[in-house]
Amino acid sequence: GQSLEQPSEVTAVEGAIVQINCTYQTSGFYGLSWYQQHDGGAPTFLSYNALDGLEETGRFSSFLSRSDSYGYLLLQELQMKDSASYFCAVGTGTASKLTFGTGTRLQVTL
Amino acid sequence: NAGVMQNPRHLVRRRGQEARLRCSPMKGHSHVYWYRQLPEEGLKFMVYLQKENIIDESGMPKERFSAEFPKEGPSILRIQQVVRGDSAAYFCASSQEAGGETGELFFGEGSRLTVL
């Protein structure tokens, strides 16, 4: 089976940088994804790492270390609209599905 | 290009009734996934389907729940004899390639089931 761990809550001030960590245990690992979900809304895809290293997309970056079964999402220049829940998810090739973590609730304050 | 369409957005049922949730994937997407989300919790995988085939239903309860994705028409998640514990948001997602291989799923807005 698969299991993922991420912090339940993170608080940061507007303009700051925040890092959300994710550790996972899985078999048949394909890659690590990150999703954002605002209250009452649909999860939306942010990034995907299949290989070790850092992927940058605007203010958001995502990192993966396959040997450590670890990744993180880095959000820079935080804005109030970034207040949401962030989920890491692992892709496993055998069933081609995504298994999601329990989510990290980010609160951006003034 | 319309996104993933789910209906109804909100559904209220009494215990013992049936709930049918529908999902039309994005155009060109043949992979459909259903997830359940309880308040303040993560997304729990239920079932993965391709046209006319159930690929993985390991997350679906063995009783009362069923899913289909017919050759024509939307995917349907059916819950028979609903109980209060079935109250949740049910999200459908679709992808062009197998989601576990690309990491990217496109989600609908969800169907929120309330069982009285």
Short mmCIF file of C-alpha atoms in Angstrom, two decimals:
data_model
loop_
_atom_site.label_atom_id
_atom_site.label_comp_id
_atom_site.label_asym_id
_atom_site.label_seq_id
_atom_site.Cartn_x
_atom_site.Cartn_y
_atom_site.Cartn_z
CA GLY A 1 0.00 0.00 0.00
CA GLN A 2 0.90 3.65 0.03
CA SER A 3 1.18 6.18 2.86
CA LEU A 4 2.03 9.86 2.77
CA GLU A 5 2.77 12.26 5.61
CA GLN A 6 2.54 16.03 5.52
CA PRO A 7 1.98 18.63 8.22
CA SER A 8 -1.64 19.35 8.97
CA GLU A 9 -1.34 23.14 9.20
CA VAL A 10 1.12 25.88 8.31
CA THR A 11 0.79 29.62 8.89
CA ALA A 12 2.86 32.28 7.15
CA VAL A 13 2.67 36.01 6.50
CA GLU A 14 1.99 37.64 3.19
CA GLY A 15 5.14 38.04 1.12
CA ALA A 16 7.01 35.29 2.94
CA ILE A 17 8.23 31.89 1.73
CA VAL A 18 6.77 28.64 3.00
CA GLN A 19 7.81 25.03 2.49
CA ILE A 20 5.38 22.13 2.80
CA ASN A 21 7.06 18.75 3.23
CA CYS A 22 5.82 15.35 2.19
CA THR A 23 7.29 11.94 2.96
CA TYR A 24 5.92 8.82 1.38
CA GLN A 25 6.07 5.05 1.47
CA THR A 26 4.95 3.25 -1.61
CA SER A 27 5.79 0.57 -4.10
CA GLY A 28 6.02 1.04 -7.82
CA PHE A 29 6.65 4.77 -7.44
CA TYR A 30 6.20 6.88 -10.53
CA GLY A 31 6.32 10.44 -9.26
CA LEU A 32 5.13 13.03 -6.74
CA SER A 33 2.39 15.53 -7.53
CA TRP A 34 1.07 18.57 -5.69
CA TYR A 35 -2.49 19.87 -5.73
CA GLN A 36 -4.15 22.97 -4.33
CA GLN A 37 -7.71 23.02 -3.04
CA HIS A 38 -9.60 26.08 -1.83
CA ASP A 39 -12.47 25.56 0.59
CA GLY A 40 -15.46 24.18 -1.26
CA GLY A 41 -13.55 23.95 -4.51
CA ALA A 42 -12.00 21.35 -6.76
CA PRO A 43 -8.40 20.18 -6.35
CA THR A 44 -6.21 21.72 -9.02
CA PHE A 45 -2.89 20.40 -10.25
CA LEU A 46 0.22 22.41 -9.38
CA SER A 47 3.29 20.34 -10.22
CA TYR A 48 4.76 16.92 -10.83
CA ASN A 49 8.23 15.52 -10.16
CA ALA A 50 9.27 12.19 -11.60
CA LEU A 51 13.00 12.77 -11.27
CA ASP A 52 15.14 14.10 -8.43
CA GLY A 53 15.56 17.82 -8.27
CA LEU A 54 13.69 21.07 -8.30
CA GLU A 55 10.92 22.07 -10.71
CA GLU A 56 9.96 25.74 -10.83
CA THR A 57 6.67 27.15 -12.05
CA GLY A 58 6.31 30.83 -11.29
CA ARG A 59 6.03 31.43 -7.55
CA PHE A 60 5.74 27.70 -6.87
CA SER A 61 8.56 25.15 -6.89
CA SER A 62 8.53 21.46 -6.11
CA PHE A 63 11.39 19.20 -5.09
CA LEU A 64 11.83 15.45 -5.07
CA SER A 65 14.42 13.12 -3.57
CA ARG A 66 13.57 9.56 -4.58
CA SER A 67 16.30 8.06 -2.41
CA ASP A 68 14.85 9.78 0.67
CA SER A 69 11.19 9.24 -0.33
CA TYR A 70 10.73 12.93 0.31
CA GLY A 71 9.52 15.99 -1.48
CA TYR A 72 8.38 19.51 -0.78
CA LEU A 73 6.37 22.33 -2.25
CA LEU A 74 7.87 25.79 -1.96
CA LEU A 75 5.63 28.82 -2.24
CA GLN A 76 7.30 32.21 -2.60
CA GLU A 77 5.96 35.75 -2.31
CA LEU A 78 2.91 34.46 -0.52
CA GLN A 79 -0.40 36.10 -1.32
CA MET A 80 -3.67 35.95 0.59
CA LYS A 81 -5.19 33.92 -2.24
CA ASP A 82 -2.65 31.16 -1.52
CA SER A 83 -4.60 30.29 1.63
CA ALA A 84 -5.82 26.81 0.79
CA SER A 85 -5.13 23.15 1.41
CA TYR A 86 -2.19 21.56 -0.36
CA PHE A 87 -2.01 17.85 -1.06
CA CYS A 88 0.91 15.73 -2.13
CA ALA A 89 0.07 12.62 -4.14
CA VAL A 90 2.06 9.68 -5.38
CA GLY A 91 1.55 7.90 -8.64
CA THR A 92 1.98 4.18 -8.65
CA GLY A 93 2.38 2.49 -11.94
CA THR A 94 0.70 -0.82 -11.23
CA ALA A 95 -2.78 0.62 -11.01
CA SER A 96 -2.04 4.00 -12.56
CA LYS A 97 -3.86 5.85 -9.81
CA LEU A 98 -2.88 8.73 -7.53
CA THR A 99 -2.88 8.29 -3.77
CA PHE A 100 -3.25 11.56 -1.87
CA GLY A 101 -1.88 12.70 1.45
CA THR A 102 -4.15 14.13 4.14
CA GLY A 103 -3.35 17.69 3.16
CA THR A 104 -1.69 20.75 4.67
CA ARG A 105 -3.88 23.73 5.42
CA LEU A 106 -1.96 26.94 4.67
CA GLN A 107 -3.13 30.14 6.29
CA VAL A 108 -1.59 33.33 4.93
CA THR A 109 -1.90 36.30 7.28
CA LEU A 110 -1.21 40.01 6.93
CA ASN B 1 -12.95 22.96 -23.93
CA ALA B 2 -15.25 22.21 -21.05
CA GLY B 3 -13.72 20.82 -17.92
CA VAL B 4 -14.85 17.79 -15.94
CA MET B 5 -18.57 18.13 -15.35
CA GLN B 6 -20.23 16.63 -12.32
CA ASN B 7 -23.87 16.61 -11.38
CA PRO B 8 -25.66 17.09 -9.21
CA ARG B 9 -23.50 19.52 -7.26
CA HIS B 10 -25.57 18.93 -4.14
CA LEU B 11 -27.72 15.94 -3.33
CA VAL B 12 -29.79 15.23 -0.25
CA ARG B 13 -31.04 11.72 0.44
CA ARG B 14 -32.74 10.00 3.34
CA ARG B 15 -31.26 6.85 4.81
CA GLY B 16 -32.05 3.85 2.64
CA GLN B 17 -32.45 5.78 -0.60
CA GLU B 18 -30.17 5.59 -3.61
CA ALA B 19 -27.72 8.24 -4.79
CA ARG B 20 -26.50 8.51 -8.37
CA LEU B 21 -23.61 10.80 -9.15
CA ARG B 22 -22.65 11.57 -12.72
CA CYS B 23 -19.37 12.63 -14.25
CA SER B 24 -18.52 13.66 -17.78
CA PRO B 25 -14.76 13.70 -18.31
CA MET B 26 -12.91 16.30 -20.30
CA LYS B 27 -13.07 15.84 -24.04
CA GLY B 28 -10.49 13.35 -25.19
CA HIS B 29 -9.98 11.85 -21.73
CA SER B 30 -10.60 8.15 -21.38
CA HIS B 31 -9.40 7.66 -17.78
CA VAL B 32 -11.86 8.42 -14.99
CA TYR B 33 -11.31 8.34 -11.24
CA TRP B 34 -13.68 8.76 -8.31
CA TYR B 35 -12.47 10.08 -4.95
CA ARG B 36 -14.31 10.69 -1.69
CA GLN B 37 -13.49 13.53 0.67
CA LEU B 38 -14.78 13.98 4.20
CA PRO B 39 -14.63 17.47 5.78
CA GLU B 40 -11.11 18.47 6.76
CA GLU B 41 -9.70 15.26 5.29
CA GLY B 42 -7.81 14.16 2.22
CA LEU B 43 -9.01 12.57 -0.97
CA LYS B 44 -9.62 8.85 -0.68
CA PHE B 45 -9.33 6.87 -3.89
CA MET B 46 -12.41 4.81 -4.71
CA VAL B 47 -12.28 3.54 -8.27
CA TYR B 48 -10.47 3.95 -11.58
CA LEU B 49 -12.26 3.26 -14.84
CA GLN B 50 -11.69 3.36 -18.54
CA LYS B 51 -14.44 3.06 -21.12
CA GLU B 52 -16.52 -0.01 -20.25
CA ASN B 53 -13.86 -1.32 -17.88
CA ILE B 54 -13.19 -1.07 -14.16
CA ILE B 55 -9.42 -1.02 -13.82
CA ASP B 56 -9.05 -0.67 -10.05
CA GLU B 57 -11.86 -0.65 -7.49
CA SER B 58 -9.70 -1.33 -4.47
CA GLY B 59 -10.95 1.77 -2.65
CA MET B 60 -14.61 1.12 -3.09
CA PRO B 61 -16.68 -0.50 -0.35
CA LYS B 62 -17.70 -4.00 -1.39
CA GLU B 63 -21.36 -3.43 -0.65
CA ARG B 64 -23.78 -0.76 -1.80
CA PHE B 65 -21.28 1.06 -4.03
CA SER B 66 -20.84 0.54 -7.75
CA ALA B 67 -19.37 2.50 -10.63
CA GLU B 68 -19.57 2.33 -14.38
CA PHE B 69 -18.22 4.19 -17.39
CA PRO B 70 -20.26 3.09 -20.40
CA LYS B 71 -19.24 3.40 -24.00
CA GLU B 72 -21.65 6.29 -24.39
CA GLY B 73 -22.53 8.75 -21.69
CA PRO B 74 -21.09 9.81 -18.36
CA SER B 75 -19.50 7.78 -15.64
CA ILE B 76 -21.91 6.96 -12.82
CA LEU B 77 -21.14 6.35 -9.16
CA ARG B 78 -24.10 4.64 -7.53
CA ILE B 79 -24.64 4.32 -3.81
CA GLN B 80 -27.52 2.11 -2.76
CA GLN B 81 -29.28 2.23 0.62
CA VAL B 82 -27.33 5.26 1.74
CA VAL B 83 -26.34 5.69 5.40
CA ARG B 84 -25.29 8.84 7.25
CA GLY B 85 -21.63 7.82 6.95
CA ASP B 86 -21.89 8.19 3.17
CA SER B 87 -22.25 11.95 3.57
CA ALA B 88 -19.20 13.41 1.85
CA ALA B 89 -17.98 15.22 -1.22
CA TYR B 90 -17.43 12.89 -4.17
CA PHE B 91 -14.96 14.13 -6.73
CA CYS B 92 -14.51 12.82 -10.22
CA ALA B 93 -11.27 13.33 -12.10
CA SER B 94 -10.17 12.52 -15.62
CA SER B 95 -6.92 12.30 -17.54
CA GLN B 96 -5.75 11.68 -21.06
CA GLU B 97 -3.03 9.29 -19.98
CA ALA B 98 -3.03 7.11 -16.87
CA GLY B 99 -2.95 9.52 -13.96
CA GLY B 100 -0.43 7.60 -11.92
CA GLU B 101 2.07 7.90 -14.73
CA THR B 102 1.69 11.61 -15.47
CA GLY B 103 0.71 12.87 -12.04
CA GLU B 104 -1.94 15.16 -13.46
CA LEU B 105 -5.64 14.70 -12.95
CA PHE B 106 -8.36 17.19 -13.85
CA PHE B 107 -11.02 17.35 -11.17
CA GLY B 108 -14.66 18.31 -11.33
CA GLU B 109 -16.28 20.60 -8.76
CA GLY B 110 -17.59 17.61 -6.83
CA SER B 111 -20.96 16.30 -5.75
CA ARG B 112 -21.81 16.91 -2.12
CA LEU B 113 -24.02 14.19 -0.71
CA THR B 114 -25.91 14.75 2.50
CA VAL B 115 -27.74 11.82 4.05
CA LEU B 116 -30.45 12.75 6.53
#
